[in-house]
Coordinates of C-alpha atoms in Angstrom, one line a residue:
Chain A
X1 CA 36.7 -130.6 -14.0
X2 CA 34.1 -133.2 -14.7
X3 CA 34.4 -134.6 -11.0
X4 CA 34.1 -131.0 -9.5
X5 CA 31.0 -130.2 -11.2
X6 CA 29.6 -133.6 -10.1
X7 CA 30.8 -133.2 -6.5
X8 CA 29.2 -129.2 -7.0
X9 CA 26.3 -131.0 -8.0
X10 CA 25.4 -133.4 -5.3
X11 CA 21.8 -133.0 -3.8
X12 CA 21.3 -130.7 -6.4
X13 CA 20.1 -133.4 -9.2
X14 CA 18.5 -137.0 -8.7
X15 CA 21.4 -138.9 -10.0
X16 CA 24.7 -138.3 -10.9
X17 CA 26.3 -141.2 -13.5
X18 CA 29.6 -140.8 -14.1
X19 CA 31.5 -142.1 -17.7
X20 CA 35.3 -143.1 -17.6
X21 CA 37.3 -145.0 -19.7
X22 CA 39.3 -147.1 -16.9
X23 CA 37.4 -149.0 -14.4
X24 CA 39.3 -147.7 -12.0
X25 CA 38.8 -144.3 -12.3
X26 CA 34.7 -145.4 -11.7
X27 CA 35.7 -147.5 -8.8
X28 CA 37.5 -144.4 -7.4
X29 CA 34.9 -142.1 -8.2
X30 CA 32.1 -144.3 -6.5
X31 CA 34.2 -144.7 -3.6
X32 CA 34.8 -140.8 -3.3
X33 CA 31.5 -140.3 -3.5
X34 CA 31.9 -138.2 -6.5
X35 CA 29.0 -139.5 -8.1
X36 CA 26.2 -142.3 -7.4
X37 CA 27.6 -144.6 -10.2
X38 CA 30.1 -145.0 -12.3
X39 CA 30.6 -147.1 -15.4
X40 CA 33.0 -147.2 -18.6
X41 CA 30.2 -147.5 -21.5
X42 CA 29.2 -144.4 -22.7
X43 CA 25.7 -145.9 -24.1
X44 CA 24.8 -147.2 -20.4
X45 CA 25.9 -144.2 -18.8
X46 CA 23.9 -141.9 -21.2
X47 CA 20.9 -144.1 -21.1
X48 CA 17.9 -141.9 -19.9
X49 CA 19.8 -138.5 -19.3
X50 CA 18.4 -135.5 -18.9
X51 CA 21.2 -133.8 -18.8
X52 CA 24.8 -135.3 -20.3
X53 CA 28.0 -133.2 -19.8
X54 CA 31.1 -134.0 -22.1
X55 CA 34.1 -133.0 -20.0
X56 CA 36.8 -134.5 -21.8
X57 CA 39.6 -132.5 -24.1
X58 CA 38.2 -130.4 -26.3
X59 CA 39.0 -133.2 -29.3
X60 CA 37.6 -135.7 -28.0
X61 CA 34.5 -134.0 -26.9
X62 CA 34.1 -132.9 -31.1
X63 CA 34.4 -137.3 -31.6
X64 CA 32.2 -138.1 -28.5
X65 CA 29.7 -135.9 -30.4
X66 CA 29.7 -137.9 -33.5
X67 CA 28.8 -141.0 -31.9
X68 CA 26.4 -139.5 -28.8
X69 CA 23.7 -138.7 -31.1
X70 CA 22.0 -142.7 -31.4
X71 CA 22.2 -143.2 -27.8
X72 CA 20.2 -140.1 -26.5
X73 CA 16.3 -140.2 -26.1
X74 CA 14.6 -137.1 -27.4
X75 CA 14.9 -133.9 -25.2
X76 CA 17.8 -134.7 -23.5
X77 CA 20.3 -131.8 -23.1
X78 CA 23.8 -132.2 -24.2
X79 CA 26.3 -129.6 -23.0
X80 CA 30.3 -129.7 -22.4
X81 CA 33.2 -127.9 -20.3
X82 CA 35.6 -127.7 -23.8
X83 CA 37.5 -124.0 -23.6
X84 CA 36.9 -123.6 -27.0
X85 CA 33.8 -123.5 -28.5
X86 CA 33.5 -122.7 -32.3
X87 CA 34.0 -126.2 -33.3
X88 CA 32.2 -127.8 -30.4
X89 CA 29.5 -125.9 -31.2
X90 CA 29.4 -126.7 -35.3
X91 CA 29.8 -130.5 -34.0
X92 CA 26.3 -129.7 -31.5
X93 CA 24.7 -128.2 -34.8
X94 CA 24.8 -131.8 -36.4
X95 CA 23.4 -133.6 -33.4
X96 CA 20.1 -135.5 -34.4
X97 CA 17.3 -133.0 -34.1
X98 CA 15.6 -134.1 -31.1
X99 CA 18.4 -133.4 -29.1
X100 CA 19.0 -130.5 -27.3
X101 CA 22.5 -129.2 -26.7
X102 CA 24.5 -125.7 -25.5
X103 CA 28.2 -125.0 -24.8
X104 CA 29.5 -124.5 -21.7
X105 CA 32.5 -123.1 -20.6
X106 CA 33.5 -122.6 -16.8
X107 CA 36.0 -119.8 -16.6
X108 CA 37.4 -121.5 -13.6
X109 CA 40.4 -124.9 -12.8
X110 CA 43.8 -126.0 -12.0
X111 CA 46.6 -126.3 -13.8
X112 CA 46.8 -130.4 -12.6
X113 CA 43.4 -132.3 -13.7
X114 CA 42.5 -136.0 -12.7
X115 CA 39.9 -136.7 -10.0
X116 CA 42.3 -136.3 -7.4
X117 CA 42.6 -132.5 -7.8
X118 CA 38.4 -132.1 -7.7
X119 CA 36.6 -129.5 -5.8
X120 CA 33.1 -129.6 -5.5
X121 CA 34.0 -125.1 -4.5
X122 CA 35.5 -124.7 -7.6
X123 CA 32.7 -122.9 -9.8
X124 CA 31.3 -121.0 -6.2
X125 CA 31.5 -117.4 -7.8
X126 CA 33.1 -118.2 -11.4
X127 CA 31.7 -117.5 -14.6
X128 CA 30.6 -120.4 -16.7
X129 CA 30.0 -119.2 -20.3
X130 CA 27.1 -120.8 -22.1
X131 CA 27.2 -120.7 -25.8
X132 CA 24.0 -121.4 -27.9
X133 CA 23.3 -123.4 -30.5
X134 CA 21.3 -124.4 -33.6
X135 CA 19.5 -127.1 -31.0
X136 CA 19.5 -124.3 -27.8
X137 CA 15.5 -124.0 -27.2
X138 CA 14.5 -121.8 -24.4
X139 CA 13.9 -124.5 -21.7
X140 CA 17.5 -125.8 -23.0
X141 CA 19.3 -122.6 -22.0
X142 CA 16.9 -122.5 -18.7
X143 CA 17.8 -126.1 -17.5
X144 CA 21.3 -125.3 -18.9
X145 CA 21.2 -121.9 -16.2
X146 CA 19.6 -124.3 -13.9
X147 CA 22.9 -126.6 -13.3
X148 CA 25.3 -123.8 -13.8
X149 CA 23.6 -121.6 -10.8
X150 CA 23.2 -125.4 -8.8
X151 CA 27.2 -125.3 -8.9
X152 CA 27.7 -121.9 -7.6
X153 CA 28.7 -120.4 -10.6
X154 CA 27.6 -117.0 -12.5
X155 CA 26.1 -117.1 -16.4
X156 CA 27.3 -115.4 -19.0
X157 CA 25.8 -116.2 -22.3
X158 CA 28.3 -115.5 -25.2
X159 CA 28.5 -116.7 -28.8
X160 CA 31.2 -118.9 -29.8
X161 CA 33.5 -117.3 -31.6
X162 CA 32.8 -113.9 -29.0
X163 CA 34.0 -116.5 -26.4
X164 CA 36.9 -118.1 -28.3
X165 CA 38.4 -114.8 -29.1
X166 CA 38.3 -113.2 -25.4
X167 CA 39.9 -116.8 -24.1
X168 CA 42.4 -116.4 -26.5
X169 CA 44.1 -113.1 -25.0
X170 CA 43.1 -114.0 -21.0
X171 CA 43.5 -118.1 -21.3
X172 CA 45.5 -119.5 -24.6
X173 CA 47.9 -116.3 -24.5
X174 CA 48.6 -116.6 -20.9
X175 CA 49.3 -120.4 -21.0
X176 CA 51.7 -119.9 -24.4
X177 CA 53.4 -117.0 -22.7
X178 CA 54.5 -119.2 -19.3
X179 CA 55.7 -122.2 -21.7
X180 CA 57.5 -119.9 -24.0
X181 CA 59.0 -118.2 -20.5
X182 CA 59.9 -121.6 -19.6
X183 CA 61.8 -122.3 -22.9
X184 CA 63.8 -119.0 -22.5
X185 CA 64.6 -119.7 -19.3
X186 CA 65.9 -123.0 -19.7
X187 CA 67.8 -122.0 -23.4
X188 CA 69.5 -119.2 -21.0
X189 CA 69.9 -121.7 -17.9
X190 CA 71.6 -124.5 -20.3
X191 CA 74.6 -121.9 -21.2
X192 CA 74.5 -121.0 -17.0
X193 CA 73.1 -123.1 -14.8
X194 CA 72.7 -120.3 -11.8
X195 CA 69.3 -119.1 -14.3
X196 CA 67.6 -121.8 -12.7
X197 CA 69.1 -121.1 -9.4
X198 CA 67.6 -118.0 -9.1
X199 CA 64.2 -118.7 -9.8
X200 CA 61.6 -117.7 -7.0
X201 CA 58.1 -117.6 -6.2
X202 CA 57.8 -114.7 -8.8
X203 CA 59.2 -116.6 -12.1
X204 CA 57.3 -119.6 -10.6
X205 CA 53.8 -118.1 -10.6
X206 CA 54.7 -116.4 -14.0
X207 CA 55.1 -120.2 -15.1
X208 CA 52.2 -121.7 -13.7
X209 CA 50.3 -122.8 -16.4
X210 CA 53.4 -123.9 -18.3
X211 CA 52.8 -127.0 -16.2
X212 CA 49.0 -127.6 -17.7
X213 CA 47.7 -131.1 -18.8
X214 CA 49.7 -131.1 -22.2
X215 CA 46.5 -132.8 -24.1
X216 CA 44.0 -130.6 -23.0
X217 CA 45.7 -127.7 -23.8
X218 CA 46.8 -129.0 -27.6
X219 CA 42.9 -129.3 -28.1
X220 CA 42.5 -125.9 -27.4
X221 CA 45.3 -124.4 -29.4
X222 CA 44.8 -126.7 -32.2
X223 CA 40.5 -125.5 -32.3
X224 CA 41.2 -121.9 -32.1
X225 CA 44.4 -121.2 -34.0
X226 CA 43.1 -118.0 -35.9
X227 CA 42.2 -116.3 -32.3
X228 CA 45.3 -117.2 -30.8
X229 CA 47.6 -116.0 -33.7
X230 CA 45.8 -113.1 -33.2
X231 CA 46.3 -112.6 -29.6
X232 CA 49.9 -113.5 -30.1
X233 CA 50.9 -111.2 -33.0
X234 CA 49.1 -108.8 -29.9
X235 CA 51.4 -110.3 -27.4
X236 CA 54.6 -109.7 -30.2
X237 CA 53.4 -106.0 -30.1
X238 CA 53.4 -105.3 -26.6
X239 CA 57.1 -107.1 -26.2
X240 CA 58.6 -105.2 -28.5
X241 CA 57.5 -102.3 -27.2
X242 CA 58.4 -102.8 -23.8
X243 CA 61.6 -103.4 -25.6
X244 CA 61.6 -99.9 -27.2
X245 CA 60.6 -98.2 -24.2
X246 CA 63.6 -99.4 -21.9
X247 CA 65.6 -96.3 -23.5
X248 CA 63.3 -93.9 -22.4
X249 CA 62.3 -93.9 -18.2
X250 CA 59.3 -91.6 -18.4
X251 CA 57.7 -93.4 -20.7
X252 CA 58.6 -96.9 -19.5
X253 CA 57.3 -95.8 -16.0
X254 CA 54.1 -94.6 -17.7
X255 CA 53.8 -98.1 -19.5
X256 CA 54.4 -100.2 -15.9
X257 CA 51.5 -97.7 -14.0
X258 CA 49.1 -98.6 -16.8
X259 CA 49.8 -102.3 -16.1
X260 CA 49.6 -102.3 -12.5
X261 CA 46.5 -100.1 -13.0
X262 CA 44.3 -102.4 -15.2
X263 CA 45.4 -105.5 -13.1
X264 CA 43.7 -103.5 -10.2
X265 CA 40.5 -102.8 -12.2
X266 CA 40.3 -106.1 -13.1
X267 CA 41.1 -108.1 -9.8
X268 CA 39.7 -106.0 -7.5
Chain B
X1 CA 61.7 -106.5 2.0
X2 CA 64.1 -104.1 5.2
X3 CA 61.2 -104.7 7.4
X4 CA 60.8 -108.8 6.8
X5 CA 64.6 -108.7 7.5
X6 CA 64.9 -107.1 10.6
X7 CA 62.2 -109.1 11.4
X8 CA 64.0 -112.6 10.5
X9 CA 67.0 -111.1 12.7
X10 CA 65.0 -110.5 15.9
X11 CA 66.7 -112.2 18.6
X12 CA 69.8 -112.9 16.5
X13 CA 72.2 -109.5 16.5
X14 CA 72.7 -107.1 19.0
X15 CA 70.1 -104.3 18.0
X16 CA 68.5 -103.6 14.6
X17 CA 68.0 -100.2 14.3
X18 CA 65.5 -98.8 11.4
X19 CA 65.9 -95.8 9.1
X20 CA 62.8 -94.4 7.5
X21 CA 61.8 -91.3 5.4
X22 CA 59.0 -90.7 7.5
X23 CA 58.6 -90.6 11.4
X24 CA 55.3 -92.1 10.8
X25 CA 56.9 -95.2 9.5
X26 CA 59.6 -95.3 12.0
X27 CA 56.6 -95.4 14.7
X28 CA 54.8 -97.8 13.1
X29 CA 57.9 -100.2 12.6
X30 CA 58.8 -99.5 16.6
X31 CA 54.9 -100.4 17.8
X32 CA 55.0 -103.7 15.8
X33 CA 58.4 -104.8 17.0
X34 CA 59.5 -104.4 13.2
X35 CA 63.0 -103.1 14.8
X36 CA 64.3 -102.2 18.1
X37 CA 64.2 -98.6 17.6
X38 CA 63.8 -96.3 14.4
X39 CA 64.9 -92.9 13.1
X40 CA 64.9 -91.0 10.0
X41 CA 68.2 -89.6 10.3
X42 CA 70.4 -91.7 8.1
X43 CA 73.4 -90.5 10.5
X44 CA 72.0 -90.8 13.6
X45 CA 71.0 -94.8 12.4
X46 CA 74.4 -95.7 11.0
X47 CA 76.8 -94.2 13.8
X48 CA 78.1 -97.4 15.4
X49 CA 76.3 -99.8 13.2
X50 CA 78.3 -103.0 12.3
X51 CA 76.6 -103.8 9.6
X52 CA 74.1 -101.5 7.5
X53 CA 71.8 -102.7 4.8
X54 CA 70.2 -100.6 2.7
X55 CA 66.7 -101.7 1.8
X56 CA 65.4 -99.5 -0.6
X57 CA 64.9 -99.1 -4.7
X58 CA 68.0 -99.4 -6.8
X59 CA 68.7 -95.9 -7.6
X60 CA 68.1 -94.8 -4.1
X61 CA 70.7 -97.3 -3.1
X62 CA 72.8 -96.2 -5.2
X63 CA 73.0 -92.6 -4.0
X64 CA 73.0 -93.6 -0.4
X65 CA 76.2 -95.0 -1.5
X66 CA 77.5 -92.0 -2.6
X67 CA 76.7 -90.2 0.8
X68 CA 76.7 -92.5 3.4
X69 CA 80.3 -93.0 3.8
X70 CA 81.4 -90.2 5.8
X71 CA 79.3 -91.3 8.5
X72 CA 80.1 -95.1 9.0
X73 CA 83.2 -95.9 11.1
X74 CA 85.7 -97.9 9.7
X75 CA 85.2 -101.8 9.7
X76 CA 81.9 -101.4 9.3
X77 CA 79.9 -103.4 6.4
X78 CA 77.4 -102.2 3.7
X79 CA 75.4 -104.7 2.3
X80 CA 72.2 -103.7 0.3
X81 CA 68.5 -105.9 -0.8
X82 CA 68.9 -104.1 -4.1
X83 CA 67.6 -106.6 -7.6
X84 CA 70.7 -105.9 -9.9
X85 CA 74.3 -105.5 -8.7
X86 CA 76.1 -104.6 -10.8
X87 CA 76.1 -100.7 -10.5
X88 CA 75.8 -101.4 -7.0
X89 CA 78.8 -102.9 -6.9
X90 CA 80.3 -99.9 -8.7
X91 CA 79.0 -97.5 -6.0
X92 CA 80.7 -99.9 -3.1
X93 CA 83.7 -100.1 -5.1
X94 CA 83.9 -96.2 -4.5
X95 CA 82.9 -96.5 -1.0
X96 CA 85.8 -94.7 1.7
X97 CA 89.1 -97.6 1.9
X98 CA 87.7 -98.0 5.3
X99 CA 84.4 -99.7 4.9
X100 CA 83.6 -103.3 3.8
X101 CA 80.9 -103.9 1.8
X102 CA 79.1 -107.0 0.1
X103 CA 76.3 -106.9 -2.1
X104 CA 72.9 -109.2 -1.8
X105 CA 70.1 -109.7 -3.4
X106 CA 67.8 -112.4 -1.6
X107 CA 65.5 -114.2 -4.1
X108 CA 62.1 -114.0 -2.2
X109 CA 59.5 -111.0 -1.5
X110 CA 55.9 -110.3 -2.5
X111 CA 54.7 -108.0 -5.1
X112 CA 53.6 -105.9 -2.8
X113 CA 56.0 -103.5 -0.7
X114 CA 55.6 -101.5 2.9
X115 CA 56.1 -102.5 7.0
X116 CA 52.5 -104.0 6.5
X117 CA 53.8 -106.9 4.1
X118 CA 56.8 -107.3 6.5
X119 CA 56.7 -111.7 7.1
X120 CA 59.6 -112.9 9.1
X121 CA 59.0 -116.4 7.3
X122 CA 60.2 -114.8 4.0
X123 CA 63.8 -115.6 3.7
X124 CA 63.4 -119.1 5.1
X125 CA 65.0 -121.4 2.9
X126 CA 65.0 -118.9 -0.3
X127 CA 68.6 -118.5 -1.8
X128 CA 70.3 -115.1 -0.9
X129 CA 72.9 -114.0 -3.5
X130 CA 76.7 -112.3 -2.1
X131 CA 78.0 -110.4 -4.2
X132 CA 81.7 -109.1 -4.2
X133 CA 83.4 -105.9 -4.3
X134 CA 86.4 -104.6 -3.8
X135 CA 85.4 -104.3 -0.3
X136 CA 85.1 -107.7 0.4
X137 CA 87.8 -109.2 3.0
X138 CA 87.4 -112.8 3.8
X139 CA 85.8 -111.3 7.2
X140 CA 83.1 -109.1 5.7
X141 CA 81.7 -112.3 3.4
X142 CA 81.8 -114.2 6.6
X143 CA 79.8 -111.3 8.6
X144 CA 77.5 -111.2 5.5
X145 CA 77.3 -114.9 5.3
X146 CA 76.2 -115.2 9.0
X147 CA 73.4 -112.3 8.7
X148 CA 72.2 -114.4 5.9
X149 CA 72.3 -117.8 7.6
X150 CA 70.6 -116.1 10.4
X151 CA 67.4 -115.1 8.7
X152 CA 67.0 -118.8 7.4
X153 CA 68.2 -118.0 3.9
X154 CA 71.1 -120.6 1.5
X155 CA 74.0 -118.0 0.9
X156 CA 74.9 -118.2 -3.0
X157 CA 78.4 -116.3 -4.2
X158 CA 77.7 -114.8 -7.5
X159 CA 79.8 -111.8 -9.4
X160 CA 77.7 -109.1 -10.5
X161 CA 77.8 -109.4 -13.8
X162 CA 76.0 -113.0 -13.9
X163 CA 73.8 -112.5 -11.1
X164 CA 71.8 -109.7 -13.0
X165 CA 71.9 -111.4 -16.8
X166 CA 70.4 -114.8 -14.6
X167 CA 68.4 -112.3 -13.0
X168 CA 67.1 -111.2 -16.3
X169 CA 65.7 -114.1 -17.5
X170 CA 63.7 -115.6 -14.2
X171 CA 62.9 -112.4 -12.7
X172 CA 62.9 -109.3 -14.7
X173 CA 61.6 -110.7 -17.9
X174 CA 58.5 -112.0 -16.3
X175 CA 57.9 -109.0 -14.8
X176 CA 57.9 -107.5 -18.0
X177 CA 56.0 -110.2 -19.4
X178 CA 53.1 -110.0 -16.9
X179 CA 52.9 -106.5 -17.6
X180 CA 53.0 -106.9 -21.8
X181 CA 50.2 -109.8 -21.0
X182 CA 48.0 -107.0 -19.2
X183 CA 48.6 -104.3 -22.2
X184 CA 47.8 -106.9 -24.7
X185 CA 44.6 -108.1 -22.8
X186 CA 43.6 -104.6 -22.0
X187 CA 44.3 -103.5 -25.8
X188 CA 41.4 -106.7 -26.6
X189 CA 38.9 -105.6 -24.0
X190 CA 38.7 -102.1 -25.2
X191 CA 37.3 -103.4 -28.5
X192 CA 35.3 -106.2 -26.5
X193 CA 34.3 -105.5 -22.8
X194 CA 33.9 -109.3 -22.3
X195 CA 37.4 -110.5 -22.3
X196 CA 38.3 -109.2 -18.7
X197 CA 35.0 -110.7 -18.2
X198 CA 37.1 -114.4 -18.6
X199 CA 40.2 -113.4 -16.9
X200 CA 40.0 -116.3 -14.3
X201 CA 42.9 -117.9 -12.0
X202 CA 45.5 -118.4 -15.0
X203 CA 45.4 -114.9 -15.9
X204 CA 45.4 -113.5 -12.7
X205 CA 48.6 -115.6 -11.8
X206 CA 50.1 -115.4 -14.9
X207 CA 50.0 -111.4 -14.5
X208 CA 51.0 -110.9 -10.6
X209 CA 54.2 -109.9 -10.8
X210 CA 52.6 -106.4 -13.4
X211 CA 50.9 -105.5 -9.6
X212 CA 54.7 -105.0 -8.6
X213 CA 55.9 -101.8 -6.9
X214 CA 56.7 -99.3 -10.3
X215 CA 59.6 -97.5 -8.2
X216 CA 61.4 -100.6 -7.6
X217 CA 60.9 -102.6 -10.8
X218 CA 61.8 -99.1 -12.8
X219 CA 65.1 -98.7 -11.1
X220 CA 66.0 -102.5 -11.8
X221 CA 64.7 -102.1 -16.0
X222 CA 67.3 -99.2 -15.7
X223 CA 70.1 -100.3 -14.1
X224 CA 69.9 -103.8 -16.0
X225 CA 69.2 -102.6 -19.3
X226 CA 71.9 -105.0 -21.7
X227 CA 70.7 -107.9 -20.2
X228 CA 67.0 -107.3 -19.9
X229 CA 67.1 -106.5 -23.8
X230 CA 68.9 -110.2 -23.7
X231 CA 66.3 -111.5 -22.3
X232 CA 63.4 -109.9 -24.1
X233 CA 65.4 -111.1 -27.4
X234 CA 65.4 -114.7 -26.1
X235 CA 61.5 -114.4 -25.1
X236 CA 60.3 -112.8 -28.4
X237 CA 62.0 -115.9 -30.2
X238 CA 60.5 -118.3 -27.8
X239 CA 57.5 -116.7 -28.8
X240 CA 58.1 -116.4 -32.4
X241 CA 58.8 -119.8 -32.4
X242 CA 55.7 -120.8 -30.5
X243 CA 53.7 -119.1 -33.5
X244 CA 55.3 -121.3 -36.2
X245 CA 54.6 -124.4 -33.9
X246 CA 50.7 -123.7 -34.2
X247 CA 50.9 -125.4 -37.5
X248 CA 52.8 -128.6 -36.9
X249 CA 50.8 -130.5 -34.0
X250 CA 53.5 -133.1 -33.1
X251 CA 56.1 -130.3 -32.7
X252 CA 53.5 -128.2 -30.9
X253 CA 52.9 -131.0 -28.4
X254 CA 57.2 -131.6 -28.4
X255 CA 57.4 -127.9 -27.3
X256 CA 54.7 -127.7 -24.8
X257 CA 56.1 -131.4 -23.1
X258 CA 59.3 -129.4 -23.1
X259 CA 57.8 -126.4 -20.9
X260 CA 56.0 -128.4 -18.6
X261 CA 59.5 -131.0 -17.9
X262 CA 61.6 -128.0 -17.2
X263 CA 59.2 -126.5 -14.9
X264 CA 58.7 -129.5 -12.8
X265 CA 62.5 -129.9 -12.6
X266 CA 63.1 -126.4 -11.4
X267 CA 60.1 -126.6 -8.9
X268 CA 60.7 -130.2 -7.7

């Protein structure tokens, strides 16, 4: 995500440094031309930012905050692309005060991450939540607008917990749902091994996000457990009363129109 | 799913000969080379046919069973596209001594239904399931076998009754899923506009298979019931499960590892 917006980015900015941990990674992304430089030292590659986006799992964005702070010179804006934000917002609130910082959160990606899979298209027409915080001054949120329109993508400005309770129900939800598919399925295919057999394009779409970067995603489930409980005791709801409603036809088919209908109103 | 296999079988049989409802259809399928002619007399289709296959939702299939006999001379074989088999099966089982008759259920198809989704591509390589009846000689699974080798399609022998409880778990559970995921999310936006706002890729994806044709998916909920509640069982305890896990990190991460392995093994 961190090499798309860079690659979205280019001509749009005077310099784009990127921070890895491996020095591979920043010979790979110098050689791709994802940014103009590259280094593994987060105190160099910070040095004399304006702007410095954390795009790292949500967990490690919250530690990377904790030591930022000493290496940034006044006014410099600090944002992120976590997808959670309450706690990566409290951790902006106890950046030193010269520092400016907002959240960010592009509602778009894959399912596979590494710089192999970036895609300087990928925010062209997405919404890219910015959240504020205690150190969001009005230029902050401007310059903030200013990168996210420079990508392609559409601002929506949303607190944190506003934002981490929506992703919840159309982000977390959707990515437990496909893993807990997956464990049904293969709990079912281990007693008959045709379950897996049968599997198509529609139980494999279902499942997509089952195959998610495994770290990222614990981040985000571990920083919004109360919203995704929530959304899942939701989730319980509407099972078990799809379950109820297989005895009566009318009601069922009333129940599967509503679905198909909303998926319309939203995707279209 | 008639039209894409008449499509696969251009060039391969003698003549493929549709049977629509409307004469506006049967026009439509004859302009585009769907079929090499079209009729919506049932009898007036199936007089001389060697093989008919009846391409429509469940229930439908299942009284076409019941009157379609009369008309078909003997040696001829009924095979159907229909997504459970196992009342199917009872309907062929009843069919004239006469007739032969196999059931099938190919594993591919869109969510979306009509001549104008019709792709001659779609069996190729996707595994087509034979079922048995009492109908079935040793020459009317080797008919059926060839049809299905002939639109590019892996033949796959199973009896009904495992066919539709595999069935259950990788294709009728996430419809029902995809559709429980929309009322859930649509339940959360009514009390906050914003969350189909964030409804990005993984939603979308996660939720195709709720965009489904109703009539068809109804008929298979119906006529799969036992196993479908199954496999709702098994999900809501997958789930249930997935709720206790937000609590214990390690086992989280176990669980989600777990999903994404399987996953890559089925789709690998």
């Amino acid at each position: 995500m961190g090499g798309s917006l860079a690659m979205a980015l280019d001509g749009k900015c005077h310099r784009r440094i990127g921070i890895a941990r491996s020095q591979e990674t920043c010979l790979t992304a110098m050689a791709g031309h994802v940014v103009d430089h590259a280094t593994t030292n987060l105190r160099e590659g910070t040095e004399g930012a304006d702007i410095v986006v954390l795009a790292t799992p949500v967990r490690t964005i919250l530690s990377m905050l904790g030591e930022i702070g000493p290496y940034l010179r006044p006014g410099t804006l600090v944002t992120d692309l976590g997808s959670t934000k309450g706690d990566i917002v409290d951790a902006m609130n106890r950046l030193p005060d010269q520092i400016l910082a907002v959240g960010g959160h592009p509602m778009c990606g894959k399912e596979k991450g590494g710089l192999g899979e970036a895609d300087a298209q990928m925010f062209e027409g997405a919404t890219y939540v910015l959240t504020p915080t205690r150190h969001t001054t009005e230029s902050a949120m401007s310059l903030a607008t200013d990168m996210v329109h420079a990508s392609g993508a559409r601002v929506l400005i949303l607190d944190a917990q506003r934002h981490d309770s929506a992703a919840a129900h159309v982000s977390h939800m959707p990515y437990l749902v496909a893993s807990a598919l997956m464990h049904s399925a293969a709990g079912a295919g281990a007693r008959d091994h045709v379950v897996g057999a049968l599997a198509a394009s529609g139980f494999r779409d279902t499942t997509r996000l089952a195959s998610s970067d495994v770290p990222m995603m614990l981040d985000i489930l571990l920083t919004n457990r109360q919203a995704v409980e929530e959304a899942l005791t939701l989730m319980e709801k509407s099972l078990a009363g799809a379950k109820l409603l297989l005895g009566d036809p009318d009601a069922l088919e009333e129940w599967m129109r509503a679905a198909q209908c909303w998926r319309t109103e939203i995707f279209t």
